[in-house]
PDB file of C-alpha atoms in Angstrom:
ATOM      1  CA  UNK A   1       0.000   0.000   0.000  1.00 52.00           C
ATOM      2  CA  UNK A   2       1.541   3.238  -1.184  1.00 55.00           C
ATOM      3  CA  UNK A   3       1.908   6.279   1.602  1.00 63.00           C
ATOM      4  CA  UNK A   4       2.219   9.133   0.507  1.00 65.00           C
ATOM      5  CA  UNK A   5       3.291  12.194   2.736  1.00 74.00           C
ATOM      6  CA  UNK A   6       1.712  14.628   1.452  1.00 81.00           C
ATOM      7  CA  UNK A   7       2.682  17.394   4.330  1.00 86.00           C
ATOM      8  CA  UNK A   8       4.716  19.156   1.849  1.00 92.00           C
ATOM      9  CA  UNK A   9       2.938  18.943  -1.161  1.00 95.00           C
ATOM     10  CA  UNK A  10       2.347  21.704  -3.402  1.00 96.00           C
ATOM     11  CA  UNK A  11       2.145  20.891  -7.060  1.00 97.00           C
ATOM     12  CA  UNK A  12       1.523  17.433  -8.922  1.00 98.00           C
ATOM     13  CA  UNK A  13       1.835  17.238 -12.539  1.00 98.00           C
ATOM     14  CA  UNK A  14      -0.809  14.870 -14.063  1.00 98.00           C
ATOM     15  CA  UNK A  15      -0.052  13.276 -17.715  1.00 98.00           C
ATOM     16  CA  UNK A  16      -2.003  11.153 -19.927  1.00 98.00           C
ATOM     17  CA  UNK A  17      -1.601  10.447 -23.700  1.00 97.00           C
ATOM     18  CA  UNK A  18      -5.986   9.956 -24.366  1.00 96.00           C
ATOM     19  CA  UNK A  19      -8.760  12.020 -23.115  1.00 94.00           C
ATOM     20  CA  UNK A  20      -9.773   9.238 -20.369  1.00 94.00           C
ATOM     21  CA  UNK A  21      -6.451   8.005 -19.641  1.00 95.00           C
ATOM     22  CA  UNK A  22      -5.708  10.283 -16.619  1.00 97.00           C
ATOM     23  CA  UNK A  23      -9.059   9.583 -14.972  1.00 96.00           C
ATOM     24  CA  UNK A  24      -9.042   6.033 -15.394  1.00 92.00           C
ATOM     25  CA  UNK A  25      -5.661   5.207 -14.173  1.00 93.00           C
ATOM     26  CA  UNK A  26      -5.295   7.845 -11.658  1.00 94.00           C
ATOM     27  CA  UNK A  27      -8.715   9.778 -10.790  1.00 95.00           C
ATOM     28  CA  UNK A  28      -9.487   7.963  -7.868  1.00 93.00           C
ATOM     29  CA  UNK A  29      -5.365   9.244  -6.384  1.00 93.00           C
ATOM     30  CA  UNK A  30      -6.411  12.684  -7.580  1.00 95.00           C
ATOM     31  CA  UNK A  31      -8.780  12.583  -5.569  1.00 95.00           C
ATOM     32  CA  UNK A  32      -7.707  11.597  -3.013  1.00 92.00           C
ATOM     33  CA  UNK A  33      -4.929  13.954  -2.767  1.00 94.00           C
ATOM     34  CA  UNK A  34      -6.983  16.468  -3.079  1.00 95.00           C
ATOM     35  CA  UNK A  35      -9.067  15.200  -0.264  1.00 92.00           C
ATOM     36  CA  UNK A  36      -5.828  15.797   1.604  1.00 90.00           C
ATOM     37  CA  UNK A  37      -4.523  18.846   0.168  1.00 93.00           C
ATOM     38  CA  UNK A  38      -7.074  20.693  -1.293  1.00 94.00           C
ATOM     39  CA  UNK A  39      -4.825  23.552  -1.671  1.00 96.00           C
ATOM     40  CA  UNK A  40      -2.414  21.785  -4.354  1.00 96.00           C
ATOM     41  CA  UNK A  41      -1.558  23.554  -7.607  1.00 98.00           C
ATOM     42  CA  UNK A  42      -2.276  20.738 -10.553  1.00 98.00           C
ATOM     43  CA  UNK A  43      -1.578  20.888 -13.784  1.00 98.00           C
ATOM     44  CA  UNK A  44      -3.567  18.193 -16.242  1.00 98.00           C
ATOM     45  CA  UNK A  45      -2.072  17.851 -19.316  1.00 98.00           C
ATOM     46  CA  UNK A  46      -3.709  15.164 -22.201  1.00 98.00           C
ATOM     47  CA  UNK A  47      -1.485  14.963 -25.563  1.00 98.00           C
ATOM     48  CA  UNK A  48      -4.230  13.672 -27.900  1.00 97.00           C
ATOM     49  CA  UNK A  49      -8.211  14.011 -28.796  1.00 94.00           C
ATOM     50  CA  UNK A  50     -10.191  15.402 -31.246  1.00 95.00           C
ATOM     51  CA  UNK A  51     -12.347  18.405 -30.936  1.00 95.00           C
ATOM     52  CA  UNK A  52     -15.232  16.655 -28.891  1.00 95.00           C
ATOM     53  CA  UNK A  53     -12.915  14.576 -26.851  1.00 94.00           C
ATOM     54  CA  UNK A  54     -10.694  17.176 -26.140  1.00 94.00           C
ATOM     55  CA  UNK A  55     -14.290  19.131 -24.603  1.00 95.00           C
ATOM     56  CA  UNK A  56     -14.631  15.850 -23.135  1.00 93.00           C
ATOM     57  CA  UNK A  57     -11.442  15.688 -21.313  1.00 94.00           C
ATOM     58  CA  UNK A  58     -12.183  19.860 -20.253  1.00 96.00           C
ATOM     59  CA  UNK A  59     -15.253  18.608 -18.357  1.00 95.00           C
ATOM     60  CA  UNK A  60     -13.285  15.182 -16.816  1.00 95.00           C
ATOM     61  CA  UNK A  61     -10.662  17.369 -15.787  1.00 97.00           C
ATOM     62  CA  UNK A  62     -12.737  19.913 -14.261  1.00 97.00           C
ATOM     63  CA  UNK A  63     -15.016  17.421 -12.393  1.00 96.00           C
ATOM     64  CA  UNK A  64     -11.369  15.561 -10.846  1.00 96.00           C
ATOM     65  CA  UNK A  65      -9.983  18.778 -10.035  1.00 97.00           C
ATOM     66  CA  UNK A  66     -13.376  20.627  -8.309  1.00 93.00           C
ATOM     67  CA  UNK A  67     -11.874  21.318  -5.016  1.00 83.00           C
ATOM     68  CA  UNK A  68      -8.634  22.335  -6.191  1.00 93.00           C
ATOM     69  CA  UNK A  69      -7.278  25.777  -5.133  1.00 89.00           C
ATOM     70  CA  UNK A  70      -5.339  26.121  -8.460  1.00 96.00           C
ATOM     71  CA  UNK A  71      -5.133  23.977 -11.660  1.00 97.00           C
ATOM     72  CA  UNK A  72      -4.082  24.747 -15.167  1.00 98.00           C
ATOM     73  CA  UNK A  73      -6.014  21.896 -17.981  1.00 98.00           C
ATOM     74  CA  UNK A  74      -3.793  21.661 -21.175  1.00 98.00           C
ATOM     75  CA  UNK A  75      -5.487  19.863 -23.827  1.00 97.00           C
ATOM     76  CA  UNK A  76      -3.461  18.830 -27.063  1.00 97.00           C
ATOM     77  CA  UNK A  77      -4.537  17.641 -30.693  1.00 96.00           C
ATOM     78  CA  UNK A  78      -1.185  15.093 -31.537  1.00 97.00           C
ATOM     79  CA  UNK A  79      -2.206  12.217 -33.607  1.00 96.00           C
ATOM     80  CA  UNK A  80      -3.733   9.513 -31.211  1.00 94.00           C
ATOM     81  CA  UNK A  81      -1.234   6.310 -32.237  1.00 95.00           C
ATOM     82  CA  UNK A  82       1.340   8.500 -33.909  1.00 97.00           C
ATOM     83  CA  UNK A  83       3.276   9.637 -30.834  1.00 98.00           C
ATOM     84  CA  UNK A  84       6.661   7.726 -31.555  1.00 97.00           C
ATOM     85  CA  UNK A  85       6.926   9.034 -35.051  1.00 97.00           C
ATOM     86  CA  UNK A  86       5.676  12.623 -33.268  1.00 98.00           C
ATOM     87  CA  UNK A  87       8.014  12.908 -30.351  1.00 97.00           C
ATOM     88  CA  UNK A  88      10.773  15.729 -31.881  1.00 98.00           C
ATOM     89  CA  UNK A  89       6.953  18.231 -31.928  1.00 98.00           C
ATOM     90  CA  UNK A  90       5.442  16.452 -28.144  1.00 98.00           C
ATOM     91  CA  UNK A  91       9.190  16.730 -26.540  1.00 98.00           C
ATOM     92  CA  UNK A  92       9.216  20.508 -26.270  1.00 98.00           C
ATOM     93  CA  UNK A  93       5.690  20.200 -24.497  1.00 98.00           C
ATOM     94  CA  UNK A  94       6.954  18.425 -21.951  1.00 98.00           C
ATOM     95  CA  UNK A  95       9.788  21.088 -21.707  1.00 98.00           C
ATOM     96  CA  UNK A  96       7.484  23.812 -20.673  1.00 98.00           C
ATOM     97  CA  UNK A  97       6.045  21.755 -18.331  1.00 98.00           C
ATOM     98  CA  UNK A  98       9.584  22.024 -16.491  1.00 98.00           C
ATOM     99  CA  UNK A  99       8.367  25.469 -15.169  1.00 97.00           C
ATOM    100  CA  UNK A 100       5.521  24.127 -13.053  1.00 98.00           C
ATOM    101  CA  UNK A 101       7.953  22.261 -10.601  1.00 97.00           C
ATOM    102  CA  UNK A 102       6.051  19.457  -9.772  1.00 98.00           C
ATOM    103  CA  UNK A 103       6.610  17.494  -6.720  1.00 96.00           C
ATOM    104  CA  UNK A 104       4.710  14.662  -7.887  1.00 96.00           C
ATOM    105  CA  UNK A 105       4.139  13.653 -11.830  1.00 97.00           C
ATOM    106  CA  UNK A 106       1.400  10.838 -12.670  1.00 97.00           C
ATOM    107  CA  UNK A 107       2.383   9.278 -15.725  1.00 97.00           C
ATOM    108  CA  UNK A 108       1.195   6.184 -17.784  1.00 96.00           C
ATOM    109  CA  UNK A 109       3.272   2.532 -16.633  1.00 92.00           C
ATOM    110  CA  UNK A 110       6.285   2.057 -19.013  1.00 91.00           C
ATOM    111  CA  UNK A 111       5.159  -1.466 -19.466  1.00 87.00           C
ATOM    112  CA  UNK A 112       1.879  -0.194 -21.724  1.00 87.00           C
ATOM    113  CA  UNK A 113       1.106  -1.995 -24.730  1.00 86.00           C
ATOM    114  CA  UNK A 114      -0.177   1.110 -26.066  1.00 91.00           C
ATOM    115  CA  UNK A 115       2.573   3.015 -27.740  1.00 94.00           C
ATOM    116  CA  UNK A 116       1.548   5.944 -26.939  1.00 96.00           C
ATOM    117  CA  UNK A 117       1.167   5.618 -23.438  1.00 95.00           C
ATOM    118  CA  UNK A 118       4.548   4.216 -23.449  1.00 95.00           C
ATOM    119  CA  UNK A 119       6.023   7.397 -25.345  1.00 98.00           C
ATOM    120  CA  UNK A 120       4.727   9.904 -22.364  1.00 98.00           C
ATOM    121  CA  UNK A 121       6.209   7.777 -19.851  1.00 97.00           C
ATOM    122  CA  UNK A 122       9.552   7.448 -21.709  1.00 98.00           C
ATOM    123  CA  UNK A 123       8.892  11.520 -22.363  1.00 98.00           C
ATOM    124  CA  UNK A 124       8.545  12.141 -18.411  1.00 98.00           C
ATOM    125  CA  UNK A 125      11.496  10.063 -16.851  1.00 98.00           C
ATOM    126  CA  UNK A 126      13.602  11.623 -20.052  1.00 97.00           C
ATOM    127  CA  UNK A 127      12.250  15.191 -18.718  1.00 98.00           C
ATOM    128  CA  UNK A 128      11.704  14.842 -14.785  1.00 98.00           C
ATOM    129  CA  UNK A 129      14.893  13.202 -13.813  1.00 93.00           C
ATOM    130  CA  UNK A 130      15.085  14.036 -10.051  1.00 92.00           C
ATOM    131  CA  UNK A 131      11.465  14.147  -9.414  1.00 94.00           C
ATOM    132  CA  UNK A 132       8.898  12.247  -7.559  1.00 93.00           C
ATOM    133  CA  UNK A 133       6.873   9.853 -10.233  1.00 94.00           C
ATOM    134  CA  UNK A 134       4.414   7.346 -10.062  1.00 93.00           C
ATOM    135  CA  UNK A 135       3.026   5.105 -12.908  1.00 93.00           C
ATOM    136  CA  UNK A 136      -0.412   4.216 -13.565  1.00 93.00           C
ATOM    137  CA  UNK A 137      -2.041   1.308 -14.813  1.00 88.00           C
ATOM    138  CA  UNK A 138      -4.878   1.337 -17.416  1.00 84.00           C
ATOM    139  CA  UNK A 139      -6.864  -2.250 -17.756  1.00 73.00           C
ATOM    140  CA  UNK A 140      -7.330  -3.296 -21.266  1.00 67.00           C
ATOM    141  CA  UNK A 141      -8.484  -5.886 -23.747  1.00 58.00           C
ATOM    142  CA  UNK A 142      -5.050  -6.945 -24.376  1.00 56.00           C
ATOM    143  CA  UNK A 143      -4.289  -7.645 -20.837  1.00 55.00           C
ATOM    144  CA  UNK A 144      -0.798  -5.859 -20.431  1.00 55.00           C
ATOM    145  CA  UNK A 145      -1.157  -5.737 -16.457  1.00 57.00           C
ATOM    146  CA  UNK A 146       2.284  -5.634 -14.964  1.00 58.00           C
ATOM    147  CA  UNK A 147       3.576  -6.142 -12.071  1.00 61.00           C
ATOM    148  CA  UNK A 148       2.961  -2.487  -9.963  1.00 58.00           C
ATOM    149  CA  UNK A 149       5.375  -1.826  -6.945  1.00 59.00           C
ATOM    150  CA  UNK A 150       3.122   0.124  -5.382  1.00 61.00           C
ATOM    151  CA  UNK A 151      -0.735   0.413  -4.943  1.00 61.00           C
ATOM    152  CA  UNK A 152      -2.393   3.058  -3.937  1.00 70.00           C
ATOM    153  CA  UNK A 153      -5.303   2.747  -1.650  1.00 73.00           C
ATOM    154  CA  UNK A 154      -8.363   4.545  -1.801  1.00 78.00           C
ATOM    155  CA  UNK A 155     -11.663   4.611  -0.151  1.00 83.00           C
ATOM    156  CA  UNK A 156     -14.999   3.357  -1.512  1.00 87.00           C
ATOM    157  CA  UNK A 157     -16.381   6.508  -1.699  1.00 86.00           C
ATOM    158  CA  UNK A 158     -13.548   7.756  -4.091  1.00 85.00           C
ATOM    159  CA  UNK A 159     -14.243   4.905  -6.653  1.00 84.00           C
ATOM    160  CA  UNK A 160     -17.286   5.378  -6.709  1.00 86.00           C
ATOM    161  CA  UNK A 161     -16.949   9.343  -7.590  1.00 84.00           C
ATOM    162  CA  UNK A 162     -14.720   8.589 -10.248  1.00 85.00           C
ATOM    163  CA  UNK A 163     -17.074   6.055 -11.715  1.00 85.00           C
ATOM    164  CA  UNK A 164     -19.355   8.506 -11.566  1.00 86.00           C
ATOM    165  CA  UNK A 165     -16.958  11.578 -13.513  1.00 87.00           C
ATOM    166  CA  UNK A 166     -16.354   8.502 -15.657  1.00 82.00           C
ATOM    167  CA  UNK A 167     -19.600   7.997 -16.563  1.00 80.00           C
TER     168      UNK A 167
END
């Protein structure tokens, strides 16, 4: 079971390659660190959608990050299942992001079968080399569940809201 002290706590950096990724493999974390710190700064960053995903990552992120003193939502239109061939234009992106000074980054597991998700993590540990980061797990069809080092325990109650900003 992952603890987290979050005394210090200021900024997290949340990352996600698809419009859903960040909520389903972290939203129920977000939330729960916000429980705990609803003063944290977080900035929510998705690298690919199309016009009506992209609104409906706006409204995700918005719902996750409702009791958050301050949060920045930056919403980008790369080529969902291009991102290897795309990472000399999505590298600087993660450059700026270097200016936030995150404490904490949430990033996509490096063991993905989904090449994009495994081009943001490879993007983060290649751009956030002394900070704090945790990986995060989305379930699919093809089964690519590794083996986590951590898991990160959350209350009923939080599920259940993030079904429900799922949903």
């Amino acid at each position: 079971m992952l603890q987290i002290d979050t005394s210090n706590l200021q900024r997290v950096l949340c990352l996600g390659a698809h419009c859903d990724d960040i909520e389903i493999g972290a939203g129920a974390t977000i939330l729960r660190l916000l429980r705990q710190r609803p003063e944290l700064e977080v900035t929510w960053v998705v690298f690919s959608g199309n016009e009506i995903r992209r609104a409906e990552a706006k409204h995700a992120a918005e719902s996750f990050l409702g009791g958050c003193a301050k949060r920045a939502i930056t919403l980008h239109a790369f080529r969902d299942a291009y991102f290897p061939s795309q990472i000399e234009v999505i590298k600087p992106e993660f450059e700026k992001l270097k200016s936030f000074q995150p404490q904490l980054i949430l990033t996509h597991t490096s063991k993905d079968s989904h090449q994009d998700h495994r081009t943001v993590n490879e993007l983060t540990w290649n751009t956030f080399r002394s900070h704090t980061i945790l990986e995060y797990e989305i379930t699919k069809f093809e089964g690519d569940l590794g083996r986590p080092q951590v898991y990160a325990q959350v209350e009923k109650e939080l599920v259940d809201q993030k079904i429900k900003f799922l949903m």
